């Protein structure tokens, strides 16, 4: 009897590590899936994130993930959801983040934006957004063995147009060991929301994570190939991996037979592309960046020659110019390149790109607003005023266009009109520093010295660089 008991104890001890390994694979998989679509600052809700989040959550649940799903989360709700994820993580567990919505790059970090973010200056991004690097670091500190982030946030968003200097798209991630990160598009690039049921990225993701006997890295490599082919090379996802061990989305704890049976019952993944997925796995290095064709920036007569020459080496402009070489009517690429040109002081080049974007889409209210601002800086004030008026006709009470038209009127000497425009903008957002400073200057010029001084003092307290910014527009 003692011999049998001893043998039983020996077997339990020897099998225990295996049981713990299986249990960890089955139970210690935690995911937070967020789809943010209803941003008040956007012209209309995004159509893809909610469907994408729901289907990704359902797919992860099939693969033994303990999933929490959030839709249209405010900053407080995102913070609470992240805290719940952190609390569930156990040493050696798997933690996955999926986010679909708007993302912004600031100070070389990528921030996921909640639906109630109030973003008017770049510091607001760091205040209201959630840094992906910070999240991965916190997950790692809780002992997670595998960290995965799938971010579908490389969209043209309504916030970056408010920055006079910005970086497009998302930034590379400096992540801890054992991390796998995938963006839906290349670094510092954006794609338009298609308005379909799913984004192309998620359509490929849903398809590839169902493939048995496949590591996560292999699945993401195939997703990258599928998205690149499906977009005709317009959208190339970015991957960074520091995984030390193989990991599969399909839990190893589930018998292969039951996996195959479950897969057979699943509906086909939604994909707008009929092309079959590639069968070969493409070996991709830990960080993937597809170089754009080197195409020289066209010279212009009315720009500073040094500024124009420097643009030839800008990686974002290279990438966007390469896209336009393939498709000259890519309105999104024209708009983004115009923004980059303007942020670097090449205002005439910016006006040209905004003009072409408007030619393709005569209702592009953001392009009208940005062309208004660029024309104001270079002194084409009558044309600028027409652009701002058209932007406000297309979207009444458009705060960015009110701010831009206030700048036009201020530079034109129409101080009463400038005050009215800045007042209207500040009524919508009292923290809009450019309107507060502009109103202060207009009040001073209109004879209200003390009121103007107060506005200027408050604006400088919120943004010490505001004086330098207006000076760059030729306004002191």
Tab-separated table of C-alpha atoms in Angstrom:
chain	number	residue	atom	x	y	z
A	1	UNK	CA	0.000	0.000	0.000
A	2	UNK	CA	2.855	2.330	0.942
A	3	UNK	CA	4.600	1.448	-2.318
A	4	UNK	CA	1.506	2.343	-4.366
A	5	UNK	CA	1.110	5.635	-2.494
A	6	UNK	CA	4.742	6.494	-3.042
A	7	UNK	CA	4.436	5.642	-6.743
A	8	UNK	CA	1.306	7.781	-7.025
A	9	UNK	CA	3.031	10.725	-5.376
A	10	UNK	CA	6.005	10.296	-7.699
A	11	UNK	CA	3.726	10.342	-10.734
A	12	UNK	CA	1.904	13.452	-9.485
A	13	UNK	CA	5.177	15.278	-8.906
A	14	UNK	CA	6.534	14.304	-12.322
A	15	UNK	CA	3.339	15.239	-14.179
A	16	UNK	CA	2.690	18.481	-12.277
A	17	UNK	CA	4.934	20.698	-14.452
A	18	UNK	CA	3.199	19.425	-17.577
A	19	UNK	CA	-0.211	20.045	-16.032
A	20	UNK	CA	0.834	23.557	-15.041
A	21	UNK	CA	2.101	24.199	-18.566
A	22	UNK	CA	-1.156	22.988	-20.115
A	23	UNK	CA	-3.226	24.934	-17.609
A	24	UNK	CA	-1.238	28.099	-18.279
A	25	UNK	CA	-1.761	27.677	-22.010
A	26	UNK	CA	-5.461	27.086	-21.501
A	27	UNK	CA	-6.322	29.542	-18.713
A	28	UNK	CA	-3.608	32.223	-18.492
A	29	UNK	CA	-4.433	34.019	-21.726
A	30	UNK	CA	-5.855	37.483	-21.201
A	31	UNK	CA	-6.941	39.961	-23.853
A	32	UNK	CA	-8.306	43.499	-23.859
A	33	UNK	CA	-10.058	44.345	-27.127
A	34	UNK	CA	-11.084	47.973	-27.763
A	35	UNK	CA	-13.014	49.437	-30.685
A	36	UNK	CA	-13.380	53.226	-30.603
A	37	UNK	CA	-15.524	54.692	-33.373
A	38	UNK	CA	-17.544	57.668	-32.073
A	39	UNK	CA	-15.099	60.551	-31.758
A	40	UNK	CA	-16.958	63.890	-31.455
A	41	UNK	CA	-14.116	65.688	-33.255
A	42	UNK	CA	-14.484	63.499	-36.347
A	43	UNK	CA	-16.925	64.386	-39.094
A	44	UNK	CA	-18.652	61.008	-38.760
A	45	UNK	CA	-18.175	57.830	-36.692
A	46	UNK	CA	-15.698	55.295	-38.007
A	47	UNK	CA	-17.485	52.316	-39.511
A	48	UNK	CA	-14.916	49.574	-38.939
A	49	UNK	CA	-13.689	49.528	-35.299
A	50	UNK	CA	-16.805	48.174	-33.573
A	51	UNK	CA	-17.294	45.241	-35.947
A	52	UNK	CA	-13.562	44.583	-35.902
A	53	UNK	CA	-13.388	44.550	-32.099
A	54	UNK	CA	-16.399	42.264	-31.728
A	55	UNK	CA	-15.133	39.713	-34.223
A	56	UNK	CA	-11.579	39.760	-32.882
A	57	UNK	CA	-12.937	39.230	-29.347
A	58	UNK	CA	-15.067	36.294	-30.494
A	59	UNK	CA	-12.101	34.748	-32.307
A	60	UNK	CA	-9.795	35.082	-29.302
A	61	UNK	CA	-12.405	33.491	-27.037
A	62	UNK	CA	-12.415	30.463	-29.352
A	63	UNK	CA	-8.690	30.198	-28.737
A	64	UNK	CA	-8.932	30.091	-24.924
A	65	UNK	CA	-8.374	33.792	-24.245
A	66	UNK	CA	-10.159	35.414	-21.334
A	67	UNK	CA	-11.389	38.496	-23.202
A	68	UNK	CA	-12.732	41.850	-22.095
A	69	UNK	CA	-14.225	43.967	-24.877
A	70	UNK	CA	-14.698	47.734	-24.758
A	71	UNK	CA	-16.562	49.899	-27.267
A	72	UNK	CA	-16.290	53.685	-27.558
A	73	UNK	CA	-14.349	53.945	-24.326
A	74	UNK	CA	-13.690	57.267	-22.625
A	75	UNK	CA	-10.350	57.955	-20.989
A	76	UNK	CA	-11.598	56.838	-17.585
A	77	UNK	CA	-13.132	53.681	-19.055
A	78	UNK	CA	-9.907	52.805	-20.901
A	79	UNK	CA	-7.904	53.329	-17.727
A	80	UNK	CA	-10.204	51.074	-15.714
A	81	UNK	CA	-10.137	48.398	-18.428
A	82	UNK	CA	-6.334	48.457	-18.490
A	83	UNK	CA	-6.190	48.243	-14.695
A	84	UNK	CA	-8.426	45.166	-14.798
A	85	UNK	CA	-6.148	43.588	-17.382
A	86	UNK	CA	-3.058	44.320	-15.277
A	87	UNK	CA	-4.712	42.802	-12.197
A	88	UNK	CA	-5.475	39.513	-13.988
A	89	UNK	CA	-1.973	38.921	-15.314
A	90	UNK	CA	-0.045	36.099	-13.669
A	91	UNK	CA	3.641	35.243	-14.004
A	92	UNK	CA	4.210	33.545	-17.343
A	93	UNK	CA	0.771	34.355	-18.745
A	94	UNK	CA	-0.104	35.758	-22.179
A	95	UNK	CA	-1.455	39.317	-22.427
A	96	UNK	CA	-2.871	40.693	-25.670
A	97	UNK	CA	-4.052	44.202	-26.574
A	98	UNK	CA	-6.135	44.893	-29.689
A	99	UNK	CA	-7.060	48.498	-30.437
A	100	UNK	CA	-8.994	49.910	-33.388
A	101	UNK	CA	-9.612	53.648	-33.533
A	102	UNK	CA	-7.475	56.771	-33.749
A	103	UNK	CA	-3.809	56.761	-32.791
A	104	UNK	CA	-1.302	59.605	-32.683
A	105	UNK	CA	2.482	59.724	-32.584
A	106	UNK	CA	4.029	62.118	-30.085
A	107	UNK	CA	7.624	62.292	-28.875
A	108	UNK	CA	8.343	59.055	-30.772
A	109	UNK	CA	5.675	57.105	-28.927
A	110	UNK	CA	2.312	55.843	-30.176
A	111	UNK	CA	-0.801	56.824	-28.247
A	112	UNK	CA	-4.238	55.181	-28.402
A	113	UNK	CA	-6.932	57.841	-28.192
A	114	UNK	CA	-10.153	57.524	-26.128
A	115	UNK	CA	-13.365	58.938	-27.546
A	116	UNK	CA	-13.555	61.872	-25.118
A	117	UNK	CA	-9.994	63.125	-25.637
A	118	UNK	CA	-9.657	66.902	-25.824
A	119	UNK	CA	-6.663	67.282	-28.097
A	120	UNK	CA	-5.687	70.725	-29.319
A	121	UNK	CA	-1.950	70.759	-28.769
A	122	UNK	CA	0.652	68.008	-28.798
A	123	UNK	CA	0.970	67.922	-24.971
A	124	UNK	CA	-2.749	67.051	-24.887
A	125	UNK	CA	-1.894	63.785	-26.663
A	126	UNK	CA	0.310	62.701	-23.791
A	127	UNK	CA	-2.276	63.840	-21.257
A	128	UNK	CA	-5.364	62.155	-22.749
A	129	UNK	CA	-3.872	59.334	-24.830
A	130	UNK	CA	-2.528	55.960	-23.700
A	131	UNK	CA	1.071	55.186	-24.611
A	132	UNK	CA	1.517	51.723	-26.075
A	133	UNK	CA	5.049	51.528	-24.695
A	134	UNK	CA	3.812	52.350	-21.191
A	135	UNK	CA	1.087	49.688	-21.418
A	136	UNK	CA	3.522	46.997	-22.593
A	137	UNK	CA	5.972	47.963	-19.869
A	138	UNK	CA	3.274	47.656	-17.198
A	139	UNK	CA	2.141	44.283	-18.545
A	140	UNK	CA	5.757	43.106	-18.487
A	141	UNK	CA	6.229	44.289	-14.904
A	142	UNK	CA	3.311	42.055	-13.883
A	143	UNK	CA	5.236	39.028	-15.133
A	144	UNK	CA	3.541	38.297	-18.461
A	145	UNK	CA	5.645	35.905	-20.499
A	146	UNK	CA	4.177	36.852	-23.882
A	147	UNK	CA	2.995	40.384	-24.737
A	148	UNK	CA	1.085	40.964	-27.985
A	149	UNK	CA	-0.224	44.272	-29.336
A	150	UNK	CA	-2.312	44.457	-32.530
A	151	UNK	CA	-2.953	48.102	-33.361
A	152	UNK	CA	-5.274	49.200	-36.177
A	153	UNK	CA	-4.966	52.944	-35.641
A	154	UNK	CA	-2.962	54.252	-38.603
A	155	UNK	CA	-5.864	56.402	-39.781
A	156	UNK	CA	-6.066	59.967	-40.979
A	157	UNK	CA	-7.462	61.550	-37.832
A	158	UNK	CA	-9.104	64.858	-36.887
A	159	UNK	CA	-6.469	65.849	-34.330
A	160	UNK	CA	-3.133	66.158	-36.096
A	161	UNK	CA	-4.297	69.013	-38.307
A	162	UNK	CA	-4.301	71.138	-35.151
A	163	UNK	CA	-0.547	70.778	-34.687
A	164	UNK	CA	1.701	73.094	-36.625
A	165	UNK	CA	4.439	70.471	-36.261
A	166	UNK	CA	3.693	66.750	-36.122
A	167	UNK	CA	4.733	63.287	-37.212
A	168	UNK	CA	2.270	61.256	-39.241
A	169	UNK	CA	1.095	57.773	-38.349
A	170	UNK	CA	2.520	55.648	-35.528
A	171	UNK	CA	6.016	55.346	-34.077
A	172	UNK	CA	8.275	52.309	-33.604
A	173	UNK	CA	7.888	50.575	-30.245
A	174	UNK	CA	10.711	50.031	-27.784
A	175	UNK	CA	9.168	46.997	-26.118
A	176	UNK	CA	10.378	44.544	-23.474
A	177	UNK	CA	11.569	41.054	-24.371
A	178	UNK	CA	8.846	38.584	-25.201
A	179	UNK	CA	6.771	41.108	-27.143
A	180	UNK	CA	5.099	40.922	-30.548
A	181	UNK	CA	3.695	44.161	-31.987
A	182	UNK	CA	1.894	44.673	-35.276
A	183	UNK	CA	0.579	47.910	-36.780
A	184	UNK	CA	-1.930	47.825	-39.613
A	185	UNK	CA	0.307	50.119	-41.701
A	186	UNK	CA	3.959	51.080	-41.989
A	187	UNK	CA	5.582	53.479	-39.555
A	188	UNK	CA	4.661	57.147	-40.021
A	189	UNK	CA	2.020	56.343	-42.639
A	190	UNK	CA	-1.761	56.413	-42.645
A	191	UNK	CA	-4.574	54.672	-44.485
A	192	UNK	CA	-8.132	55.818	-45.032
A	193	UNK	CA	-11.049	54.189	-43.259
A	194	UNK	CA	-12.700	52.195	-46.067
A	195	UNK	CA	-16.177	52.417	-44.584
A	196	UNK	CA	-16.612	48.666	-44.998
A	197	UNK	CA	-17.668	46.024	-42.496
A	198	UNK	CA	-14.061	45.225	-41.553
A	199	UNK	CA	-10.706	46.812	-42.175
A	200	UNK	CA	-8.453	44.930	-44.576
A	201	UNK	CA	-6.029	44.339	-41.714
A	202	UNK	CA	-8.662	42.697	-39.502
A	203	UNK	CA	-10.067	40.647	-42.382
A	204	UNK	CA	-6.631	39.102	-42.878
A	205	UNK	CA	-6.108	38.758	-39.138
A	206	UNK	CA	-9.348	36.817	-38.655
A	207	UNK	CA	-8.356	34.485	-41.445
A	208	UNK	CA	-4.791	33.761	-40.412
A	209	UNK	CA	-5.183	33.238	-36.647
A	210	UNK	CA	-7.431	30.242	-37.438
A	211	UNK	CA	-4.654	28.341	-39.185
A	212	UNK	CA	-3.583	25.364	-37.013
A	213	UNK	CA	0.047	24.428	-36.373
A	214	UNK	CA	1.133	28.003	-36.981
A	215	UNK	CA	3.124	30.278	-34.682
A	216	UNK	CA	1.950	33.820	-34.043
A	217	UNK	CA	4.927	35.218	-35.933
A	218	UNK	CA	4.109	33.053	-38.954
A	219	UNK	CA	0.469	34.163	-38.818
A	220	UNK	CA	1.435	37.834	-38.657
A	221	UNK	CA	3.903	37.397	-41.512
A	222	UNK	CA	1.094	35.991	-43.664
A	223	UNK	CA	-1.201	38.846	-42.583
A	224	UNK	CA	1.419	41.322	-43.724
A	225	UNK	CA	1.666	39.623	-47.106
A	226	UNK	CA	-2.125	39.433	-47.447
A	227	UNK	CA	-2.685	43.099	-46.578
A	228	UNK	CA	0.131	44.219	-48.863
A	229	UNK	CA	-1.295	42.232	-51.787
A	230	UNK	CA	-4.896	43.155	-51.030
A	231	UNK	CA	-4.062	46.870	-50.975
A	232	UNK	CA	-1.874	46.652	-54.092
A	233	UNK	CA	1.144	47.703	-51.991
A	234	UNK	CA	-0.640	50.793	-50.651
A	235	UNK	CA	-0.774	49.403	-47.095
A	236	UNK	CA	2.165	47.471	-45.661
A	237	UNK	CA	1.783	46.435	-42.000
A	238	UNK	CA	4.715	46.817	-39.617
A	239	UNK	CA	5.898	44.052	-37.283
A	240	UNK	CA	8.317	44.040	-34.368
A	241	UNK	CA	9.073	40.826	-32.499
A	242	UNK	CA	11.258	39.950	-29.538
A	243	UNK	CA	9.580	36.623	-28.717
A	244	UNK	CA	12.070	34.142	-27.290
A	245	UNK	CA	9.764	31.131	-27.714
A	246	UNK	CA	7.158	30.034	-30.227
A	247	UNK	CA	3.622	31.080	-29.407
A	248	UNK	CA	0.424	30.110	-31.202
A	249	UNK	CA	-2.954	31.822	-31.128
A	250	UNK	CA	-4.547	28.353	-31.154
A	251	UNK	CA	-4.109	26.913	-27.673
A	252	UNK	CA	-1.925	23.786	-27.511
A	253	UNK	CA	-4.170	22.533	-24.702
A	254	UNK	CA	-6.951	21.912	-27.194
A	255	UNK	CA	-6.626	18.540	-28.980
A	256	UNK	CA	-5.838	18.887	-32.655
A	257	UNK	CA	-8.974	16.976	-33.640
A	258	UNK	CA	-11.247	19.308	-31.748
A	259	UNK	CA	-9.383	22.294	-33.207
A	260	UNK	CA	-9.951	21.041	-36.719
A	261	UNK	CA	-13.598	20.324	-35.975
A	262	UNK	CA	-14.102	23.750	-34.470
A	263	UNK	CA	-12.422	25.408	-37.432
A	264	UNK	CA	-14.631	23.479	-39.833
A	265	UNK	CA	-17.724	24.916	-38.161
A	266	UNK	CA	-16.539	28.533	-38.277
A	267	UNK	CA	-17.854	30.866	-40.967
A	268	UNK	CA	-15.237	32.073	-43.417
A	269	UNK	CA	-13.386	35.224	-42.387
A	270	UNK	CA	-14.715	38.373	-43.983
A	271	UNK	CA	-12.367	39.602	-46.659
A	272	UNK	CA	-13.110	41.837	-49.626
A	273	UNK	CA	-10.340	40.186	-51.601
A	274	UNK	CA	-10.792	36.949	-53.469
A	275	UNK	CA	-7.078	36.279	-53.713
A	276	UNK	CA	-6.064	33.139	-51.807
A	277	UNK	CA	-3.717	33.554	-48.827
A	278	UNK	CA	-0.073	32.806	-49.533
A	279	UNK	CA	1.011	29.328	-48.561
A	280	UNK	CA	4.652	30.177	-48.019
A	281	UNK	CA	5.759	31.920	-44.845
A	282	UNK	CA	7.845	34.991	-45.479
A	283	UNK	CA	10.717	35.300	-43.030
A	284	UNK	CA	10.626	38.854	-41.753
A	285	UNK	CA	13.269	40.391	-39.472
A	286	UNK	CA	12.157	41.691	-36.070
A	287	UNK	CA	11.407	45.165	-37.394
A	288	UNK	CA	10.041	45.680	-40.860
A	289	UNK	CA	10.059	48.933	-42.747
A	290	UNK	CA	9.514	48.919	-46.492
A	291	UNK	CA	11.608	51.662	-48.105
A	292	UNK	CA	9.766	53.947	-50.456
A	293	UNK	CA	11.171	54.798	-53.871
A	294	UNK	CA	13.637	57.672	-53.757
A	295	UNK	CA	11.879	60.345	-55.782
A	296	UNK	CA	13.226	63.905	-55.669
A	297	UNK	CA	10.934	66.614	-54.367
A	298	UNK	CA	10.101	69.064	-57.172
A	299	UNK	CA	11.725	72.442	-56.784
A	300	UNK	CA	9.581	75.576	-56.544
A	301	UNK	CA	10.568	79.173	-57.079
A	302	UNK	CA	8.908	80.749	-54.047
A	303	UNK	CA	10.214	78.430	-51.314
A	304	UNK	CA	13.503	78.775	-49.494
A	305	UNK	CA	15.923	76.595	-51.448
A	306	UNK	CA	17.469	75.117	-48.292
A	307	UNK	CA	14.045	74.061	-46.987
A	308	UNK	CA	13.139	72.405	-50.278
A	309	UNK	CA	16.486	70.602	-50.493
A	310	UNK	CA	16.061	69.239	-46.973
A	311	UNK	CA	12.683	67.791	-47.878
A	312	UNK	CA	14.297	65.353	-50.293
A	313	UNK	CA	15.624	63.372	-47.325
A	314	UNK	CA	12.423	63.365	-45.283
A	315	UNK	CA	11.290	59.706	-44.981
A	316	UNK	CA	7.576	60.547	-44.725
A	317	UNK	CA	7.668	62.708	-47.839
A	318	UNK	CA	9.622	60.004	-49.661
A	319	UNK	CA	6.987	57.439	-48.783
A	320	UNK	CA	4.051	59.649	-49.757
A	321	UNK	CA	5.737	60.770	-52.989
A	322	UNK	CA	6.305	57.115	-53.855
A	323	UNK	CA	2.602	56.413	-53.360
A	324	UNK	CA	1.699	59.339	-55.591
A	325	UNK	CA	4.068	58.123	-58.278
A	326	UNK	CA	1.984	54.936	-58.392
A	327	UNK	CA	-1.369	56.695	-58.012
A	328	UNK	CA	-1.404	60.474	-58.657
A	329	UNK	CA	-5.058	60.638	-57.549
A	330	UNK	CA	-4.432	59.326	-54.033
A	331	UNK	CA	-6.209	62.164	-52.198
A	332	UNK	CA	-5.171	60.876	-48.789
A	333	UNK	CA	-1.479	60.844	-49.718
A	334	UNK	CA	-1.773	64.347	-51.197
A	335	UNK	CA	-3.427	65.651	-48.047
A	336	UNK	CA	-0.835	64.065	-45.759
A	337	UNK	CA	2.089	65.289	-47.847
A	338	UNK	CA	0.567	68.770	-47.802
A	339	UNK	CA	0.490	68.618	-44.004
A	340	UNK	CA	4.124	67.564	-43.851
A	341	UNK	CA	5.174	70.281	-46.293
A	342	UNK	CA	3.336	72.908	-44.228
A	343	UNK	CA	4.859	71.662	-40.964
A	344	UNK	CA	8.308	72.091	-42.501
A	345	UNK	CA	7.684	75.569	-43.880
A	346	UNK	CA	7.211	74.604	-47.551
A	347	UNK	CA	3.857	76.385	-47.746
A	348	UNK	CA	3.589	76.713	-51.522
A	349	UNK	CA	4.179	72.987	-51.918
A	350	UNK	CA	1.543	72.421	-49.246
A	351	UNK	CA	-0.970	74.622	-51.091
A	352	UNK	CA	-0.329	72.666	-54.297
A	353	UNK	CA	-1.046	69.342	-52.588
A	354	UNK	CA	-4.164	70.611	-50.808
A	355	UNK	CA	-5.384	71.990	-54.141
A	356	UNK	CA	-4.958	68.597	-55.804
A	357	UNK	CA	-6.689	66.883	-52.875
A	358	UNK	CA	-9.636	69.269	-53.265
A	359	UNK	CA	-9.722	68.622	-57.003
A	360	UNK	CA	-10.197	64.919	-56.293
A	361	UNK	CA	-12.627	65.507	-53.417
A	362	UNK	CA	-14.316	68.948	-53.625
A	363	UNK	CA	-15.891	68.367	-50.194
A	364	UNK	CA	-12.645	67.748	-48.321
A	365	UNK	CA	-13.314	70.274	-45.569
A	366	UNK	CA	-9.999	69.606	-43.833
A	367	UNK	CA	-8.042	70.291	-47.024
A	368	UNK	CA	-9.908	73.599	-47.433
A	369	UNK	CA	-9.054	74.552	-43.854
A	370	UNK	CA	-5.400	73.606	-44.209
A	371	UNK	CA	-5.084	75.444	-47.515
A	372	UNK	CA	-6.652	78.493	-45.847
A	373	UNK	CA	-4.037	78.387	-43.112
A	374	UNK	CA	-1.100	77.823	-45.506
A	375	UNK	CA	-2.244	80.624	-47.788
A	376	UNK	CA	-2.548	82.916	-44.783
A	377	UNK	CA	1.050	82.276	-43.796
A	378	UNK	CA	2.379	83.125	-47.265
A	379	UNK	CA	0.152	86.215	-47.495
A	380	UNK	CA	-2.435	85.097	-50.075
A	381	UNK	CA	-5.166	86.446	-47.806
A	382	UNK	CA	-8.105	86.810	-50.227
A	383	UNK	CA	-7.747	83.212	-51.408
A	384	UNK	CA	-7.298	82.096	-47.813
A	385	UNK	CA	-10.534	83.791	-46.769
A	386	UNK	CA	-12.428	82.033	-49.567
A	387	UNK	CA	-11.045	78.683	-48.429
A	388	UNK	CA	-12.043	79.224	-44.806
A	389	UNK	CA	-15.521	80.385	-45.827
A	390	UNK	CA	-15.939	77.266	-47.943
A	391	UNK	CA	-14.789	75.048	-45.072
A	392	UNK	CA	-17.363	76.672	-42.792
A	393	UNK	CA	-20.053	76.329	-45.443
A	394	UNK	CA	-19.326	72.607	-45.684
A	395	UNK	CA	-19.161	72.222	-41.905
A	396	UNK	CA	-20.754	75.082	-39.918
A	397	UNK	CA	-19.057	75.857	-36.592
A	398	UNK	CA	-15.964	73.907	-37.658
A	399	UNK	CA	-13.651	75.074	-34.871
A	400	UNK	CA	-10.414	74.639	-36.825
A	401	UNK	CA	-11.730	76.754	-39.702
A	402	UNK	CA	-12.957	79.431	-37.261
A	403	UNK	CA	-9.456	79.537	-35.794
A	404	UNK	CA	-7.891	79.733	-39.271
A	405	UNK	CA	-10.293	82.455	-40.441
A	406	UNK	CA	-9.515	84.420	-37.293
A	407	UNK	CA	-5.859	84.264	-38.333
A	408	UNK	CA	-6.756	85.497	-41.824
A	409	UNK	CA	-8.722	88.449	-40.427
A	410	UNK	CA	-5.997	89.250	-37.893
A	411	UNK	CA	-3.332	89.348	-40.587
A	412	UNK	CA	-5.648	91.368	-42.860
A	413	UNK	CA	-6.226	94.013	-40.181
A	414	UNK	CA	-9.901	93.081	-39.769
A	415	UNK	CA	-9.621	93.007	-35.981
A	416	UNK	CA	-13.366	92.978	-35.204
A	417	UNK	CA	-13.925	90.038	-37.531
A	418	UNK	CA	-10.893	88.285	-36.021
A	419	UNK	CA	-12.260	88.726	-32.503
A	420	UNK	CA	-15.640	87.350	-33.599
A	421	UNK	CA	-14.034	84.253	-35.136
A	422	UNK	CA	-11.770	83.628	-32.147
A	423	UNK	CA	-14.707	84.155	-29.781
A	424	UNK	CA	-16.725	81.527	-31.663
A	425	UNK	CA	-13.833	79.061	-31.533
A	426	UNK	CA	-13.202	79.658	-27.823
A	427	UNK	CA	-16.869	79.181	-27.073
A	428	UNK	CA	-16.484	75.630	-28.406
A	429	UNK	CA	-13.143	75.033	-26.665
A	430	UNK	CA	-11.833	77.611	-24.169
A	431	UNK	CA	-8.433	75.879	-24.185
A	432	UNK	CA	-7.686	76.528	-27.851
A	433	UNK	CA	-4.427	78.388	-27.324
A	434	UNK	CA	-4.037	79.773	-30.854
A	435	UNK	CA	-7.473	81.404	-30.735
A	436	UNK	CA	-6.828	82.795	-27.246
A	437	UNK	CA	-3.511	84.329	-28.263
A	438	UNK	CA	-4.906	85.564	-31.579
A	439	UNK	CA	-7.854	87.178	-29.810
A	440	UNK	CA	-5.455	88.878	-27.416
A	441	UNK	CA	-3.503	90.403	-30.303
A	442	UNK	CA	-6.732	91.462	-32.035
A	443	UNK	CA	-8.047	93.095	-28.844
A	444	UNK	CA	-4.800	94.999	-28.371
A	445	UNK	CA	-4.932	96.269	-31.945
A	446	UNK	CA	-8.571	97.204	-31.462
A	447	UNK	CA	-7.743	99.338	-28.420
A	448	UNK	CA	-8.658	96.918	-25.602
A	449	UNK	CA	-5.130	96.712	-24.225
A	450	UNK	CA	-5.830	95.232	-20.781
A	451	UNK	CA	-8.235	92.576	-22.122
A	452	UNK	CA	-5.741	91.688	-24.827
A	453	UNK	CA	-2.917	91.409	-22.308
A	454	UNK	CA	-4.989	88.999	-20.222
A	455	UNK	CA	-5.715	86.723	-23.204
A	456	UNK	CA	-2.072	86.743	-24.246
A	457	UNK	CA	-0.880	86.008	-20.712
A	458	UNK	CA	-3.275	83.070	-20.380
A	459	UNK	CA	-2.288	81.691	-23.790
A	460	UNK	CA	1.437	81.898	-22.974
A	461	UNK	CA	0.820	80.110	-19.679
A	462	UNK	CA	-0.806	77.208	-21.556
A	463	UNK	CA	1.722	77.138	-24.402
A	464	UNK	CA	5.019	79.031	-23.981
A	465	UNK	CA	5.788	78.489	-27.686
A	466	UNK	CA	2.706	80.323	-28.933
A	467	UNK	CA	4.551	83.632	-29.426
A	468	UNK	CA	7.191	81.969	-31.578
A	469	UNK	CA	4.498	80.160	-33.550
A	470	UNK	CA	2.639	83.356	-34.454
A	471	UNK	CA	5.933	85.083	-35.273
A	472	UNK	CA	6.568	82.332	-37.830
A	473	UNK	CA	3.289	83.372	-39.485
A	474	UNK	CA	4.508	86.947	-39.697
A	475	UNK	CA	2.311	88.097	-36.800
A	476	UNK	CA	3.858	89.837	-33.788
